Amino acid sequence: MSADIRPQGTQQNPPGNAPRPPAGPAADSAFLRACRREPVPHTPVWFMRQAGRSLPEYHAVREGIPMLEACTRPELVAEITLQPVRRHGVDAAVYYSDIVVPLKAIGLDIDLKPGVGPVVAEPVRTRADLDRLRDLTPDDIPYVTEAVGLLAGQLGATPLIGFAGAPFTLASYLVEGGPSRNHERTKAMMYGDPALWADLLDRLASITTAFLKAQIEAGACAVQLFDSWAGALAPADYRRSVLPASTKVFSAVAGYGVPRIHFGVGTGELLGAMGEAGADVVGVDWRVPLDEAARRIGPGKALQGNLDPAVLFAPTSAVEDAASAVLDAAKGLEGHVFNLGHGVLPTTDPDALTRLVEYVHTRTGR
Amino acid sequence: MSADIRPQGTQQNPPGNAPRPPAGPAADSAFLRACRREPVPHTPVWFMRQAGRSLPEYHAVREGIPMLEACTRPELVAEITLQPVRRHGVDAAVYYSDIVVPLKAIGLDIDLKPGVGPVVAEPVRTRADLDRLRDLTPDDIPYVTEAVGLLAGQLGATPLIGFAGAPFTLASYLVEGGPSRNHERTKAMMYGDPALWADLLDRLASITTAFLKAQIEAGACAVQLFDSWAGALAPADYRRSVLPASTKVFSAVAGYGVPRIHFGVGTGELLGAMGEAGADVVGVDWRVPLDEAARRIGPGKALQGNLDPAVLFAPTSAVEDAASAVLDAAKGLEGHVFNLGHGVLPTTDPDALTRLVEYVHTRTGR
């Protein structure tokens, strides 16, 4: 990081419950205020996967560049991260990357196959395989530091959210060797060799932590830990076999005082535990109404969500009715960040997203 | 159906709450007793997808025969349905079929593509398309009547469960034109044209009802309505846009007095509504512990489930620990049918299933 770029969110941990206000220009943004459960001028909005495949300008700049290569080009990462901020007027940017980037950065042979997802050449299935999971250092990811630095300079008062995949989701890709619907091999290890499993998740927690720290130290003023597949787990299994590793990640970055968001899909039964892992903000998919989610999560957390991304394929009036229902369910929350209940779907009309931002801002503006 | 085959479960609706005991030889089976919430000699066990792809003897008899064709050959259907009963000693057989069989039977151009799933040549997306969804009559499915008749003769005291796909899941295949991860087009119709949507689901409810009636009248002594994709819906959307059609199916078969099972995956938030649709038994996937599921469903229903099918890839001791936890959570239930929380995964070791049946029987036997 060059010395003249002021990080937006590098702070010590606060004594109290809520994340402490960062010193940067985004400090007073609606997004960070909502994460800190403070009053907001309007409900802040951003969209998971807002940077990327739904935008024509994204396809234009990515043309001919494989995704994992794109993730290593700081100017391109910054441009792609900025595109949805310019177009939609969202209240936060989210760092453009992929959850396997840190795994690739420590030397694993991973490829993103179009239409398939991450494919791991040599899956991780034995204790000997763990040796390949060495620690991630800032030197492995100079492009992250550089891209976040560029963004911190260009985003001004718009906060940047750093992001990383959670240990369980990364483990599933590594053990299965690619995307999996049923996670058979992953769960076989989890149930059959709990000690090996715990060591695997612990290593992944260290790697994830280093990836998030690099983003925070370069200027990200919030982080989101994505546990995409956690919803495949029964609650008791999640608590016993996954929660410790995710907790380790969250405590390791607690000292920075930036809000920590935790999200997974189909995690209605896990919301309480995912909050306990150390999240300041719990992301909720569209299956659980926000008021019910708040009951499960308990006090002292903000919530993020939760419009069904498929609603955006319906006429505007139907989208607004559904968004309105989300805002109604959010009324009693201590803090609410409006988002979809999952990532923007690839064929979403970008104009529908822009209209949705405007609708939420207008309806909640004071 | 030939006159000498006595249907196992053709009965009038009882005055009370619970399904009335059928007259056939399976009447006193552990499975039907559990469905009726009566005391059982042991917890009955069957597995969704027990008939089919996990068994070598299945691959042997299916060799060279496309699945949808196999579904129209009564002797083959009976053989495949019987295979897991012979091998595992499960407490119920489940009719071997596919949820698209009734749609194919009314003349829709549907194919099961290996590795993909059902593919619909001309998707249903407009009001004019509804005309293609004519009613299903017994004459469209003589092979169902014949196969169930054969089975009723051969199963003796082992009950046969009939089955059908629920209107929402069928609608998703028809509207999307095939399997869909996000159901964008389906939800666009549901939100954007509620009248067309309601008519589509109503037609599918009639077709599903006719398919279940054919099985019951030929001798099936329970039915399961699979709403495989219902878990993709927010609770309010399910109640408004899906529950009426599923309720129509369940009430239409209520008069037979056979237990009606309702199941979907990822339906933790929908369990109460799925019970209200008219189910006697609510199937629960592995994400919600059975005691918590019972709280959501309320009294007067038996529960079915809910071991994570991926657990079967772990060593026997881990499988037994997990099965034991399911049985513990089921202790306070009014009725419990042991099952997996979803279908048997294709690469499951059949011996692991046999051992699991034995374990549940031994642990719960009196």
XYZ file of C-alpha atoms in Angstrom:
732
model
C 0.000 0.000 0.000
C 1.431 3.380 -0.867
C 1.731 5.704 2.106
C -0.457 8.464 0.685
C -3.575 6.345 0.508
C -5.498 6.631 3.706
C -7.250 3.372 4.648
C -10.955 3.886 5.143
C -11.401 1.576 8.034
C -8.208 0.678 9.912
C -9.103 1.052 13.544
C -8.639 -0.644 16.852
C -11.405 -2.766 18.261
C -13.952 -0.778 20.226
C -14.588 -1.503 23.902
C -18.357 -1.858 23.315
C -20.520 -4.135 21.258
C -20.808 -2.339 17.945
C -18.015 -1.696 15.461
C -16.334 1.649 16.042
C -16.756 4.381 13.423
C -13.832 4.367 10.974
C -11.847 7.514 10.385
C -12.101 7.623 6.563
C -14.450 9.610 4.324
C -17.017 6.772 4.349
C -17.278 6.872 8.146
C -20.652 8.524 8.154
C -22.113 6.597 5.192
C -25.587 5.124 5.482
C -24.099 1.663 4.999
C -21.620 1.868 7.869
C -24.154 3.596 10.095
C -26.639 0.767 9.484
C -23.950 -1.827 10.220
C -23.258 -0.003 13.498
C -27.010 0.072 14.226
C -27.111 3.866 14.217
C -29.880 5.998 12.673
C -29.606 6.299 8.888
C -30.691 8.964 6.358
C -32.122 6.151 4.215
C -31.858 2.370 4.177
C -28.547 1.582 2.468
C -28.579 -0.828 -0.474
C -25.974 -2.971 -2.140
C -26.267 -6.239 -4.026
C -24.234 -9.368 -3.671
C -22.605 -10.001 -7.078
C -23.421 -6.433 -8.134
C -19.955 -6.272 -9.683
C -19.874 -8.680 -12.551
C -21.875 -10.802 -14.874
C -25.159 -8.850 -14.978
C -23.511 -5.720 -16.425
C -22.675 -5.238 -20.137
C -19.788 -2.913 -19.223
C -18.351 -5.790 -17.179
C -18.434 -8.181 -20.116
C -16.816 -5.455 -22.209
C -13.791 -4.995 -19.932
C -13.429 -8.720 -19.160
C -13.472 -9.796 -22.810
C -10.807 -12.408 -23.443
C -9.534 -12.330 -19.856
C -10.158 -15.422 -17.722
C -11.801 -14.522 -14.431
C -9.006 -15.638 -12.110
C -6.555 -13.647 -14.194
C -8.854 -10.620 -14.063
C -8.753 -10.885 -10.255
C -4.974 -10.295 -10.331
C -5.087 -7.046 -12.360
C -5.537 -4.146 -9.939
C -6.846 -1.563 -12.441
C -9.340 -4.031 -13.854
C -10.490 -5.100 -10.384
C -10.959 -1.459 -9.424
C -12.908 -0.691 -12.609
C -15.208 -3.706 -12.204
C -15.761 -2.899 -8.538
C -16.687 0.684 -9.417
C -19.069 -0.118 -12.294
C -22.173 -0.902 -10.210
C -21.522 2.081 -7.936
C -21.589 4.380 -10.961
C -24.534 2.698 -12.627
C -26.869 1.892 -9.747
C -25.887 4.403 -7.081
C -25.564 1.640 -4.498
C -24.445 2.550 -0.992
C -21.413 0.289 -0.924
C -18.907 -1.263 -3.294
C -17.895 -4.883 -2.919
C -14.401 -5.939 -3.824
C -14.413 -7.923 -7.089
C -12.766 -11.258 -6.494
C -13.577 -14.935 -6.175
C -13.543 -17.104 -3.092
C -10.825 -19.333 -4.565
C -8.401 -16.436 -5.174
C -6.510 -16.943 -1.871
C -6.259 -20.701 -2.549
C -4.829 -20.074 -5.991
C -2.485 -17.501 -4.438
C -0.837 -20.106 -2.191
C -0.128 -22.246 -5.226
C -3.051 -24.668 -5.510
C -3.914 -25.670 -9.055
C -7.436 -24.246 -9.327
C -9.275 -23.186 -12.418
C -12.664 -21.496 -12.848
C -14.397 -23.485 -15.562
C -17.099 -21.407 -17.272
C -20.515 -22.928 -16.604
C -19.063 -25.239 -13.943
C -17.225 -23.244 -11.302
C -13.936 -23.828 -9.476
C -12.176 -27.064 -10.379
C -9.337 -28.271 -8.141
C -6.732 -30.386 -9.947
C -5.643 -32.305 -6.836
C -8.389 -32.509 -4.211
C -7.507 -32.337 -0.513
C -8.485 -35.613 1.131
C -5.668 -36.832 3.368
C -3.490 -35.473 6.125
C -0.576 -35.313 3.695
C -2.677 -33.060 1.460
C -2.868 -30.470 4.229
C 0.798 -29.650 3.668
C -0.195 -27.919 0.463
C -2.315 -25.451 2.443
C 0.445 -23.113 3.550
C -0.249 -19.729 5.100
C -1.157 -16.808 2.857
C 1.083 -13.739 3.144
C 0.573 -10.219 1.785
C 3.348 -10.949 -0.733
C 1.136 -13.609 -2.307
C -1.534 -11.072 -3.155
C 0.106 -7.719 -4.033
C -2.739 -7.100 -6.493
C -5.292 -7.132 -3.662
C -3.448 -4.494 -1.696
C -2.963 -2.431 -4.825
C -6.552 -2.734 -6.081
C -8.076 -1.913 -2.700
C -5.700 1.031 -2.435
C -6.838 2.312 -5.827
C -10.455 1.885 -4.808
C -10.022 3.593 -1.459
C -8.724 6.572 -3.397
C -11.569 6.617 -5.902
C -14.625 5.628 -3.855
C -14.624 8.687 -1.654
C -17.543 8.488 0.738
C -18.742 5.144 -0.627
C -17.530 2.329 1.624
C -15.728 -0.690 0.200
C -16.668 -4.144 1.468
C -13.883 -6.707 1.441
C -14.807 -10.326 1.057
C -13.697 -13.916 1.447
C -15.131 -17.417 1.340
C -15.624 -19.107 4.701
C -13.646 -22.210 5.727
C -16.490 -24.699 5.205
C -17.264 -23.546 1.678
C -13.589 -23.507 0.721
C -13.192 -26.975 2.252
C -16.061 -28.305 0.163
C -14.416 -27.140 -3.069
C -11.074 -28.578 -2.009
C -12.369 -31.948 -0.813
C -14.864 -32.516 -3.629
C -12.494 -31.147 -6.264
C -15.177 -28.791 -7.574
C -18.740 -27.619 -7.006
C -20.910 -30.262 -5.387
C -24.611 -30.534 -4.890
C -24.502 -32.936 -1.987
C -21.020 -32.511 -0.479
C -20.716 -36.282 0.079
C -16.939 -36.467 0.346
C -16.773 -33.331 2.460
C -19.302 -34.641 4.927
C -17.702 -38.086 4.879
C -14.482 -36.467 6.124
C -16.342 -34.274 8.593
C -18.144 -37.262 10.148
C -15.478 -39.890 9.566
C -12.249 -38.088 10.528
C -13.123 -35.168 12.782
C -9.478 -34.456 13.670
C -8.366 -34.158 10.045
C -11.470 -32.078 9.333
C -10.770 -29.689 12.186
C -7.178 -29.233 11.028
C -8.312 -28.579 7.464
C -10.800 -25.936 8.573
C -8.269 -24.384 10.890
C -5.781 -23.942 8.049
C -8.476 -22.469 5.840
C -9.434 -20.089 8.655
C -5.853 -18.795 8.704
C -5.809 -18.296 4.938
C -9.189 -16.553 4.960
C -8.087 -14.330 7.814
C -4.960 -13.260 5.946
C -7.038 -12.513 2.835
C -9.455 -10.326 4.806
C -6.662 -8.588 6.716
C -4.968 -7.615 3.450
C -8.180 -5.988 2.274
C -8.845 -4.198 5.552
C -5.288 -2.935 5.884
C -5.423 -1.591 2.336
C -8.659 0.292 3.034
C -11.749 -1.913 3.048
C -14.089 -0.612 5.717
C -16.259 -3.714 6.147
C -15.853 -7.392 5.338
C -18.261 -10.100 4.337
C -17.522 -13.753 4.990
C -19.463 -15.864 2.484
C -20.291 -19.377 3.612
C -22.120 -20.237 0.405
C -22.639 -23.916 1.231
C -23.187 -23.797 4.998
C -26.912 -24.240 4.399
C -26.190 -27.864 3.475
C -25.458 -28.624 7.134
C -27.706 -29.664 9.982
C -27.461 -27.171 12.871
C -25.688 -29.567 15.252
C -23.087 -30.393 12.597
C -22.560 -26.730 11.830
C -21.986 -25.912 15.489
C -19.641 -28.805 16.104
C -17.660 -28.843 12.875
C -17.766 -25.401 11.266
C -18.544 -22.689 13.799
C -15.104 -22.872 15.514
C -13.254 -22.098 12.271
C -15.564 -19.236 11.264
C -15.305 -17.841 14.791
C -11.533 -17.892 14.477
C -11.718 -15.761 11.329
C -14.048 -13.203 12.860
C -12.064 -12.815 16.062
C -8.827 -12.453 14.131
C -10.182 -9.372 12.354
C -12.140 -7.987 15.312
C -9.281 -5.669 16.237
C -9.761 -3.509 13.147
C -13.202 -2.412 14.251
C -14.695 -2.755 10.770
C -18.185 -4.300 10.537
C -18.105 -8.016 9.860
C -20.936 -9.471 7.746
C -21.669 -13.190 7.647
C -23.813 -14.709 4.926
C -24.889 -18.069 3.592
C -27.785 -19.414 1.516
C -30.483 -21.644 2.965
C -29.172 -20.975 6.455
C -32.486 -20.337 8.223
C -31.606 -22.842 10.939
C -28.055 -21.512 11.332
C -28.706 -17.775 11.659
C -28.182 -17.726 15.407
C -24.932 -19.648 15.199
C -23.677 -17.553 12.286
C -24.256 -14.454 14.376
C -22.476 -16.025 17.355
C -19.451 -16.657 15.143
C -18.691 -12.983 15.608
C -20.693 -11.180 12.950
C -21.863 -7.606 13.431
C -24.272 -8.037 10.513
C -25.983 -11.295 9.587
C -27.049 -11.764 5.969
C -30.389 -13.504 5.476
C -31.618 -15.213 2.342
C -35.205 -14.710 1.135
C -36.578 -17.832 2.769
C -36.805 -16.335 6.268
C -38.667 -13.049 6.772
C -36.370 -10.483 8.413
C -38.454 -10.113 11.566
C -38.342 -13.866 12.129
C -34.609 -13.851 11.339
C -34.081 -11.179 13.986
C -35.815 -13.377 16.567
C -33.456 -16.234 15.743
C -30.345 -14.064 15.753
C -31.104 -12.124 18.911
C -30.241 -8.534 19.819
C -27.061 -6.628 19.082
C -26.748 -7.422 15.361
C -27.771 -5.632 12.178
C -29.389 -7.686 9.398
C -28.736 -7.679 5.682
C -31.198 -8.802 3.019
C -33.401 -10.262 1.725
C -35.303 -9.810 -1.542
C -35.566 -12.972 -3.651
C -33.234 -12.254 -6.605
C -35.724 -13.963 -8.947
C -38.291 -11.245 -8.144
C -36.264 -8.930 -10.392
C -37.561 -10.881 -13.389
C -41.129 -9.710 -12.637
C -42.671 -6.345 -13.641
C -41.563 -3.255 -11.694
C -44.744 -3.056 -9.649
C -44.246 -6.626 -8.422
C -40.605 -5.874 -7.567
C -41.659 -2.826 -5.574
C -44.363 -4.752 -3.729
C -41.833 -7.391 -2.762
C -39.206 -4.791 -1.762
C -41.835 -3.011 0.263
C -42.606 -6.238 2.134
C -38.892 -6.601 2.944
C -38.763 -3.043 4.278
C -41.892 -3.634 6.355
C -40.400 -6.761 7.906
C -37.232 -4.764 8.642
C -39.041 -2.032 10.570
C -38.207 -3.254 14.052
C -34.582 -4.117 13.320
C -31.710 -2.392 15.116
C -29.986 -1.962 11.752
C -30.891 -2.968 8.211
C -28.810 -3.130 5.049
C -31.046 -3.813 2.062
C -29.733 -6.514 -0.244
C -30.945 -9.460 -2.243
C -31.268 -12.792 -0.479
C -28.510 -14.160 -2.732
C -26.302 -12.889 -5.558
C -27.631 -10.992 -8.584
C -28.631 -13.630 -11.163
C -26.609 -13.462 -14.399
C -29.515 -12.548 -16.712
C -30.968 -9.843 -14.453
C -31.871 -6.621 -16.251
C -29.452 -4.029 -14.792
C -32.129 -1.332 -15.074
C -34.307 -3.297 -12.688
C -31.487 -3.080 -10.128
C -31.086 0.672 -10.627
C -34.841 1.184 -10.169
C -34.759 -0.935 -7.029
C -32.013 1.190 -5.444
C -34.024 4.303 -6.212
C -37.180 2.761 -4.793
C -35.538 1.767 -1.505
C -33.886 5.168 -1.145
C -37.080 7.078 -1.875
C -39.270 4.942 0.318
C -36.932 5.092 3.319
C -35.500 8.592 2.857
C -36.109 11.131 5.535
C -56.914 -53.735 -12.408
C -57.942 -57.362 -12.451
C -60.795 -58.192 -10.106
C -58.861 -60.717 -8.024
C -56.304 -58.220 -6.781
C -57.487 -56.732 -3.570
C -56.469 -53.079 -3.201
C -54.526 -52.541 -0.009
C -55.950 -49.208 0.876
C -59.237 -48.290 -0.793
C -61.379 -46.884 1.961
C -63.784 -44.093 2.672
C -62.610 -41.063 4.598
C -62.842 -41.481 8.353
C -64.889 -39.116 10.507
C -61.928 -38.365 12.789
C -58.560 -36.772 12.283
C -56.283 -39.655 11.474
C -56.377 -41.801 8.349
C -58.542 -44.869 8.839
C -56.866 -48.287 8.889
C -56.992 -49.897 5.444
C -58.527 -53.324 5.024
C -55.580 -54.979 3.193
C -52.773 -57.187 4.535
C -50.557 -54.150 5.194
C -53.158 -52.598 7.488
C -51.273 -53.378 10.636
C -47.795 -52.642 9.274
C -45.422 -50.521 11.341
C -45.349 -47.953 8.537
C -49.109 -47.416 8.375
C -49.400 -47.500 12.170
C -46.768 -44.756 12.443
C -48.556 -42.683 9.795
C -51.756 -43.058 11.846
C -49.825 -42.075 14.986
C -50.501 -45.427 16.647
C -48.001 -47.421 18.731
C -45.479 -49.328 16.594
C -43.461 -52.555 17.148
C -40.411 -50.658 15.835
C -39.797 -47.386 14.027
C -40.584 -48.073 10.366
C -37.948 -47.174 7.773
C -38.020 -46.487 4.074
C -35.817 -44.341 1.884
C -36.800 -41.819 -0.727
C -35.275 -43.026 -4.023
C -34.670 -46.459 -2.485
C -35.868 -47.942 -5.793
C -33.388 -47.060 -8.441
C -29.963 -45.754 -9.122
C -28.101 -46.871 -5.975
C -28.759 -50.583 -6.637
C -26.706 -52.728 -9.044
C -29.740 -54.968 -9.663
C -31.578 -51.859 -10.810
C -28.934 -50.963 -13.354
C -29.014 -54.586 -14.534
C -32.748 -54.640 -15.290
C -32.818 -51.083 -16.714
C -29.918 -51.669 -19.095
C -30.682 -50.129 -22.482
C -34.144 -48.938 -21.433
C -34.678 -45.171 -21.123
C -36.153 -44.267 -17.754
C -39.463 -42.853 -18.986
C -39.948 -45.978 -21.065
C -39.134 -48.153 -18.047
C -41.914 -46.338 -16.166
C -44.454 -47.637 -18.708
C -43.555 -51.350 -18.366
C -45.576 -52.803 -15.499
C -43.436 -55.890 -14.824
C -40.281 -53.805 -14.825
C -41.810 -51.160 -12.558
C -42.925 -53.874 -10.151
C -39.490 -55.516 -10.155
C -37.670 -52.218 -9.527
C -40.119 -51.280 -6.797
C -39.586 -54.642 -5.089
C -35.777 -54.665 -5.263
C -35.088 -52.462 -2.201
C -37.756 -54.292 -0.188
C -35.974 -57.581 -0.812
C -32.498 -56.199 -0.282
C -32.898 -53.834 2.647
C -35.981 -55.126 4.427
C -37.501 -51.638 4.431
C -40.975 -51.213 5.917
C -42.571 -49.768 2.775
C -42.191 -49.898 -0.963
C -42.399 -46.732 -3.019
C -43.837 -46.877 -6.510
C -41.066 -46.497 -9.094
C -41.923 -43.614 -11.372
C -40.880 -40.075 -12.158
C -42.698 -36.847 -11.429
C -42.987 -36.043 -15.146
C -44.733 -39.357 -16.018
C -48.266 -37.875 -15.810
C -47.202 -34.889 -17.965
C -45.766 -37.191 -20.593
C -48.946 -39.267 -20.373
C -51.146 -36.336 -21.460
C -48.998 -35.866 -24.515
C -46.377 -33.277 -23.552
C -43.033 -33.713 -25.280
C -40.802 -34.393 -22.280
C -37.562 -36.280 -22.155
C -35.350 -37.278 -19.230
C -31.848 -36.328 -20.282
C -29.230 -38.356 -18.375
C -27.177 -36.028 -16.186
C -29.591 -33.144 -16.772
C -33.138 -34.158 -15.812
C -36.496 -33.520 -17.450
C -36.366 -31.396 -20.595
C -39.610 -29.943 -21.949
C -39.610 -29.349 -25.709
C -42.190 -26.553 -25.613
C -42.247 -24.726 -22.284
C -45.547 -23.494 -20.829
C -45.455 -19.707 -20.599
C -48.694 -18.252 -21.951
C -52.400 -18.730 -21.447
C -52.597 -20.463 -24.830
C -50.019 -22.987 -23.571
C -52.431 -24.066 -20.831
C -54.594 -25.770 -23.445
C -51.948 -28.442 -23.752
C -52.466 -29.367 -20.095
C -55.569 -31.507 -20.514
C -56.884 -33.715 -17.735
C -55.243 -37.061 -17.061
C -57.538 -40.107 -17.245
C -56.911 -43.690 -16.117
C -56.772 -44.669 -19.797
C -53.645 -42.525 -20.179
C -51.772 -44.606 -17.623
C -52.885 -48.246 -17.891
C -49.342 -49.280 -16.900
C -49.704 -47.558 -13.526
C -52.871 -49.438 -12.689
C -51.322 -52.664 -13.865
C -47.999 -52.213 -12.067
C -49.600 -51.216 -8.776
C -51.942 -54.190 -9.121
C -48.987 -56.534 -9.597
C -47.248 -54.992 -6.597
C -50.297 -55.183 -4.360
C -50.338 -58.906 -5.097
C -46.654 -59.431 -4.382
C -45.941 -57.098 -1.485
C -48.159 -58.868 0.994
C -47.929 -57.114 4.336
C -45.498 -54.473 3.055
C -47.369 -51.281 2.215
C -46.920 -49.563 -1.143
C -46.537 -45.782 -1.224
C -47.844 -44.068 -4.337
C -46.236 -40.854 -5.408
C -46.537 -37.734 -7.515
C -44.832 -34.385 -8.007
C -46.608 -31.381 -6.531
C -48.031 -28.593 -8.718
C -45.284 -26.042 -7.991
C -42.451 -28.408 -8.852
C -44.189 -29.568 -12.027
C -44.875 -25.942 -12.949
C -41.206 -25.068 -12.562
C -40.162 -27.797 -15.018
C -42.858 -26.739 -17.485
C -42.202 -22.990 -17.306
C -38.399 -23.198 -17.263
C -38.312 -25.972 -19.844
C -36.074 -28.084 -17.624
C -34.359 -28.164 -14.236
C -33.593 -24.703 -12.897
C -31.446 -23.522 -10.055
C -33.168 -20.204 -9.550
C -36.637 -20.629 -11.073
C -36.489 -17.116 -12.588
C -39.147 -17.594 -15.259
C -41.408 -19.510 -12.919
C -41.270 -16.806 -10.287
C -41.626 -14.091 -12.932
C -44.957 -15.657 -13.905
C -45.962 -16.180 -10.290
C -45.315 -12.524 -9.396
C -46.127 -10.976 -12.753
C -49.294 -12.804 -13.822
C -50.939 -14.265 -10.726
C -54.126 -15.244 -12.598
C -52.284 -17.255 -15.242
C -50.116 -18.768 -12.511
C -53.137 -19.826 -10.450
C -54.751 -21.437 -13.498
C -51.541 -23.285 -14.341
C -51.236 -24.663 -10.820
C -54.898 -25.569 -10.738
C -54.540 -27.647 -13.894
C -51.465 -29.338 -12.519
C -53.345 -30.069 -9.294
C -56.007 -31.914 -11.329
C -53.394 -33.946 -13.194
C -51.526 -34.808 -9.994
C -54.757 -35.798 -8.299
C -55.678 -38.146 -11.140
C -52.208 -39.704 -10.999
C -52.472 -40.335 -7.259
C -56.046 -41.632 -7.504
C -54.988 -44.199 -10.102
C -52.326 -45.496 -7.725
C -54.625 -45.562 -4.706
C -57.459 -47.255 -6.564
C -55.061 -49.912 -7.830
C -53.829 -50.645 -4.319
C -51.367 -48.055 -3.001
C -52.011 -47.632 0.700
C -50.293 -44.273 1.209
C -49.224 -41.443 -1.075
C -46.386 -38.981 -1.012
C -46.621 -35.621 -2.735
C -43.092 -34.418 -3.584
C -42.687 -30.675 -3.843
C -38.996 -30.909 -4.626
C -38.516 -27.203 -5.347
C -40.918 -25.604 -2.855
C -37.943 -24.722 -0.655
C -37.034 -22.048 -3.207
C -40.015 -19.970 -2.079
C -40.401 -17.399 0.661
C -43.153 -18.437 3.113
C -45.573 -15.675 2.092
C -45.197 -16.582 -1.586
C -45.718 -20.245 -0.834
C -48.900 -19.550 1.092
C -50.319 -17.206 -1.513
C -49.272 -18.912 -4.721
C -48.703 -22.619 -4.059
C -50.578 -23.788 -0.978
C -54.052 -23.593 -2.630
C -53.070 -26.011 -5.399
C -51.377 -28.499 -3.066
C -54.384 -28.309 -0.747
C -56.626 -29.148 -3.689
C -54.643 -32.319 -4.354
C -54.726 -33.480 -0.752
C -58.440 -32.859 -0.300
C -59.224 -34.635 -3.538
C -57.656 -37.839 -2.234
C -58.783 -37.445 1.379
C -61.809 -39.669 0.774
C -59.671 -42.785 0.375
C -58.433 -42.599 3.933
C -54.848 -43.483 2.999
C -52.084 -41.528 4.747
C -50.895 -38.537 2.758
C -47.232 -37.583 3.053
C -45.924 -34.187 1.966
C -42.239 -33.554 1.404
C -39.913 -30.917 0.038
C -36.229 -30.029 0.445
C -35.074 -26.898 2.251
C -38.599 -26.301 3.483
C -37.834 -25.459 7.109
C -39.874 -22.269 6.892
C -42.754 -23.995 5.090
C -43.306 -27.021 7.314
C -46.390 -25.594 8.997
C -47.995 -24.620 5.698
C -47.121 -27.951 4.100
C -48.874 -29.706 6.943
C -51.894 -27.409 6.622
C -52.149 -28.381 2.945
C -53.706 -31.593 4.205
C -50.821 -33.906 4.972
C -51.109 -36.640 7.593
C -47.327 -37.010 7.579
C -44.881 -34.170 6.947
C -41.470 -35.071 5.560
C -38.565 -33.084 6.984
C -35.137 -32.654 5.454
C -32.003 -32.886 7.612
C -31.660 -29.160 8.176
C -34.343 -28.965 10.879
C -34.140 -31.291 13.900
C -37.341 -33.330 14.199
C -38.340 -31.913 17.579
C -38.083 -28.371 16.214
C -39.973 -29.458 13.084
C -42.775 -30.809 15.275
C -43.063 -27.433 17.005
C -43.447 -25.719 13.639
C -45.936 -28.261 12.301
C -48.121 -28.495 15.383
C -50.051 -31.460 16.754
C -51.998 -34.078 14.823
C -49.336 -35.015 12.256
C -46.712 -37.734 12.036
C -43.215 -36.772 10.835
C -40.950 -38.483 8.350
C -37.176 -38.129 8.198
C -34.506 -36.961 8.512
C -30.972 -38.340 8.301
C -28.636 -36.384 6.007
C -28.174 -38.718 3.008
C -24.499 -37.706 2.824
C -23.928 -39.256 6.268
C -24.091 -42.659 4.562
C -20.671 -41.942 3.055
C -19.113 -41.940 6.534
C -18.029 -45.029 8.533
C -20.776 -47.182 10.076
C -20.211 -45.862 13.595
C -20.737 -42.284 12.391
C -23.887 -43.322 10.519
C -25.232 -44.967 13.652
C -24.412 -41.947 15.807
C -26.269 -39.689 13.388
C -29.231 -42.093 13.106
C -29.324 -42.291 16.875
C -29.534 -38.496 17.085
C -32.493 -38.569 14.680
C -34.246 -41.186 16.811
C -33.571 -39.171 19.958
C -35.062 -36.037 18.413
C -38.085 -38.122 17.350
C -38.823 -39.375 20.861
C -41.649 -36.989 21.638
C -43.346 -37.246 18.238
C -46.871 -38.584 17.846
C -45.667 -40.715 14.949
C -42.295 -41.144 13.264
C -41.350 -42.761 9.966
C -37.566 -42.971 9.682
C -36.233 -41.808 6.336
C -33.402 -39.799 4.890
C -33.803 -36.039 4.673
C -33.719 -36.340 0.858
C -33.367 -39.099 -1.728
C -30.673 -41.789 -1.603
C -27.629 -40.345 -3.383
C -26.631 -42.260 -6.535
C -23.235 -43.469 -5.302
C -24.442 -44.609 -1.872
C -23.198 -48.044 -0.845
C -26.359 -50.200 -0.722
C -24.933 -52.183 2.209
C -24.851 -48.992 4.254
C -28.597 -48.669 3.699
C -29.244 -52.277 4.706
C -27.198 -51.799 7.891
C -29.117 -48.625 8.661
C -32.497 -50.378 8.413
C -31.229 -53.064 10.765
C -29.874 -50.472 13.179
C -33.146 -48.532 13.368
C -35.165 -51.721 13.789
C -32.906 -53.082 16.518
C -32.634 -49.826 18.410
C -36.377 -49.159 18.402
C -37.709 -52.746 18.559
C -39.750 -53.759 21.560
